[in-house]
Amino acid sequence: MPMNSLIDVGLSHYLALSAALFAIGMLGVLMRRNVIVMMMSIELMLNAVNLTFIAFSRFRDNMDGQAMVFFVMTIAAAEAAVGLALAVTIFKRFREVNIRYFEHLKG
Amino acid sequence: MPQIQLGLGVDSTETIINVIKMFALFLLMVQLVPLLVWVERRGSAFIQNRYGPNRVGPLGLLQLLADAVKFLFKEEFRPKKGVAFMYYFAPIMALLPGALSFASIPLSVPITLQGENWGPYNFVLQGYDLGIGIVFILGISSLGVYSLLMAGWGSSNKYSLMGALRASAQAISYELALSLSLVGILMVYGTFSFTEIVAQQQGPLTFNFMGQQQVWSFLPNWGIFYQPLGALLFFAATFAEANRLPFDLPEAEGELVAGFHTEYAGFKLLMFYIGEYGHMLVASCLLATFYFGGYNIPGVTPAEVTAFFASYVGEGNLSQILTAVTYHVSLLLRVLLFLWVFIHVRWTLPRFRYDQLMDLGWKTMLPWALFNACATAVILWLFQS
Amino acid sequence: MTLTAQDLLFYILGGLSLASALGVLLMTNPIYSALCLALTMVSLAGLYASMQAWFVAGVQLIVYAGAVMVLFVMVLMLFDLKSEIKAFSRGAVAGFMKLVAVGLMTGAFLAAIYNSADTLLGTSLAAHVDGTVSTKALAQLLFGKYVFAFEAMGVLLLIIAIGAVALSRIEGGTHADE
């Protein structure tokens, strides 16, 4: 029985993979201190969500999931553009992109 | 034991033939490179009066042999402060986009083979038909940037790094114009599949004008007559994507020694060249497929060609194979012509300056590509309503 | 019990994406993190393709692997950051708490998936869909049902483009820091 449920890959397998990717991305946001790496971890989390959408769309035979992925991708690209512009600005000021320099931004 | 189904064919014979086909396509791409190097070196020798390629041996062919020996026996070398993994992986990565995208282009009409006691096998002369060929090729070729970036970073050399950064900025900028110039083609043909695009370009020029069907029998039904501006933009953008002159800023000799492959020699350099020629080959194939009728021969249909061969060798497998070969040669002639143009542009045009390159990409080609897409949409709507 | 191409691809690409995602987390040099993330994106595109979301897979390659990640790698190469000494956040207690929190969340997710396995597995599975057909259906959805959201995305992208230009032009361009 366990062999069978391992070989016949179903919706649960994709969801589990997506949960694992999401956890790794969340750990990256919490643990890393480089702003750019943190942004990349957020991208990873968004991708995990996309995987869930696609898996549901496939196994429920419903195209709406794929349409949602487009919106998530657009948001992710926008986030990357603004985030990188901010990181470049921070880097020009401090020659470093560590998250603690963002404290100096106030005032 | 679990059963394994891979979807490569109905039985093992078809699966094996499909796997062999993949290798053959890769080898086809690699085998075209010596020919192109020869054309390139001999052409440049004539244009710039160089010694060597137009004097060594019959037709300068011995220069090719000398090049091969030099590539194989060069000393193995790696920059000590570089990153070994990236340094060695970059040339391999350079081969991937060209090989993968070349395999998704249909090279000839499909063949149906049938014998007395083996069932009908249907072979498409194409690595794989994904149905979304255009999107696939755009996606795969956008991965080519990583090879340059890894080469630049792995070499630990500032000229390499500058070349790699230039290359990636250029690739991203021109990809926009490239994709937008294809939007017109997508609207005209209404499909992403290469096979369907080629099928729609058969026969004489046919279009709807004011609700009436017009047939211009003196012209073939090629994409270039629907999308002349798109074809021009696509052609120009592919030069930038393949990092060829006049857009070869990533390896501008006068400024960056040799750009991202400064630290490469011998066989690894050759792999970069194969990647570049693969890019050119894919670009030429796409140009032929989108704008010049693919493998179609103007004036005849595949059925007529098969009937013609059948009158000599009889109905059956041989006439099918002969038809496929004829159509493949028809595509190959166009592709070789475009490759020749690619090579000769390199030796006739001067290089752009970097700001001119960016201006051309963002301020000229991108607006024109947008205009082309909008104009195509409006014209299609007017003509078909 | 048949092992189809999709099942095989799930294990190969899923393993690859997990390994490279771990690489993003653990590599101390941000450039390697970025390259690992690019590999994750490519393997996810493969997973989408194996689930017959052809067009989404292509867009994933073009947008994520081809544009967003190249931008990340380019910016990191321009910064020329070496391997960081303080790549991870300080504090053993806080770090442990974070690990526990993420572990609990993932555990909750997995438990939910495991418990709902019976209801999820009973779903219908469409037959092989051709790329052209599914792309057409997707386009009809995007330009029909979701057309307002789609247009709003266009406006958002325009605003973002202007914002990014405005941000990076402060103090006169990329190279004017002295």
XYZ file of C-alpha atoms in Angstrom, chain C residues 18-149:
132
model
C 13.651 21.097 -3.161
C 17.439 20.719 -3.322
C 17.925 24.027 -5.089
C 15.489 25.782 -2.720
C 17.620 24.519 0.163
C 20.594 25.934 -1.736
C 18.922 29.368 -1.742
C 18.564 29.155 2.018
C 22.007 27.764 2.866
C 24.465 29.327 0.404
C 26.273 32.209 2.064
C 27.255 33.826 -1.226
C 24.135 35.610 -2.538
C 25.099 34.955 -6.171
C 24.939 31.206 -5.619
C 21.615 31.690 -3.848
C 20.303 33.507 -6.914
C 21.555 30.825 -9.319
C 19.973 28.142 -7.112
C 16.682 30.031 -7.202
C 16.916 30.170 -11.005
C 17.278 26.388 -11.010
C 14.212 26.138 -8.745
C 12.240 28.268 -11.211
C 13.272 26.079 -14.140
C 12.344 22.859 -12.346
C 9.006 24.369 -11.323
C 8.402 25.253 -14.969
C 9.055 21.595 -15.756
C 6.521 20.580 -13.093
C 3.910 22.916 -14.591
C 4.569 21.425 -18.012
C 4.186 17.920 -16.577
C 0.781 19.021 -15.283
C -0.076 20.215 -18.810
C -0.141 23.884 -17.898
C 1.976 24.490 -20.992
C 1.524 28.210 -21.369
C 2.108 28.922 -17.676
C 5.298 26.853 -17.853
C 6.526 28.920 -20.802
C 5.678 32.173 -19.048
C 7.409 30.927 -15.904
C 10.573 30.384 -17.959
C 10.328 33.762 -19.681
C 9.314 35.918 -16.714
C 10.985 34.274 -13.743
C 13.994 32.390 -15.057
C 14.656 34.681 -18.005
C 13.973 38.142 -16.606
C 13.487 38.410 -12.835
C 16.316 36.084 -11.829
C 18.685 37.521 -14.431
C 18.009 40.940 -12.900
C 18.809 39.573 -9.443
C 22.041 37.963 -10.617
C 23.061 41.109 -12.507
C 22.483 43.380 -9.522
C 24.392 41.001 -7.240
C 27.303 40.853 -9.677
C 27.369 44.653 -9.882
C 27.456 44.862 -6.079
C 30.286 42.317 -6.039
C 29.318 40.984 -2.600
C 31.656 38.396 -1.219
C 30.566 35.439 0.844
C 28.918 37.013 3.866
C 30.095 36.340 7.399
C 26.812 37.369 8.982
C 24.569 35.789 6.428
C 22.160 34.471 9.037
C 20.433 36.374 11.797
C 21.996 36.467 15.259
C 20.646 35.019 18.462
C 20.360 31.314 19.269
C 17.023 31.626 21.097
C 15.367 33.749 18.412
C 16.696 31.455 15.704
C 15.365 28.401 17.507
C 11.964 30.067 17.909
C 11.877 30.843 14.177
C 12.739 27.249 13.303
C 10.038 25.984 15.656
C 7.472 28.386 14.221
C 8.179 27.377 10.625
C 8.229 23.721 11.640
C 4.835 24.033 13.321
C 3.365 25.799 10.314
C 4.686 23.173 7.899
C 3.475 20.414 10.196
C 0.016 21.954 10.210
C 0.038 22.158 6.400
C 1.171 18.557 5.994
C -1.342 17.288 8.528
C -4.113 19.131 6.718
C -3.030 17.653 3.384
C -2.758 14.166 4.877
C -6.151 14.335 6.541
C -7.904 15.627 3.461
C -6.177 13.104 1.178
C -9.361 11.063 0.764
C -11.475 14.011 -0.328
C -8.713 15.324 -2.589
C -7.931 12.043 -4.330
C -11.508 11.511 -5.450
C -11.283 14.327 -7.980
C -11.631 14.028 -11.708
C -8.491 14.112 -13.815
C -8.737 15.543 -17.300
C -7.298 13.602 -20.195
C -4.232 14.833 -22.089
C -4.829 18.458 -23.045
C -3.168 19.909 -26.107
C -1.138 23.064 -25.497
C -3.119 25.112 -28.018
C -6.486 24.159 -26.533
C -5.561 24.925 -22.934
C -3.906 28.190 -23.960
C -7.074 29.262 -25.757
C -9.195 28.446 -22.702
C -6.786 30.395 -20.506
C -6.931 33.412 -22.817
C -10.730 33.367 -22.811
C -10.657 33.329 -19.029
C -8.111 36.159 -18.762
C -9.813 38.420 -21.297
C -13.342 37.507 -20.274
C -13.972 36.737 -16.638
C -10.879 38.435 -15.245
C -10.507 41.265 -17.737
C -10.753 44.051 -15.132
C -8.127 42.456 -12.914
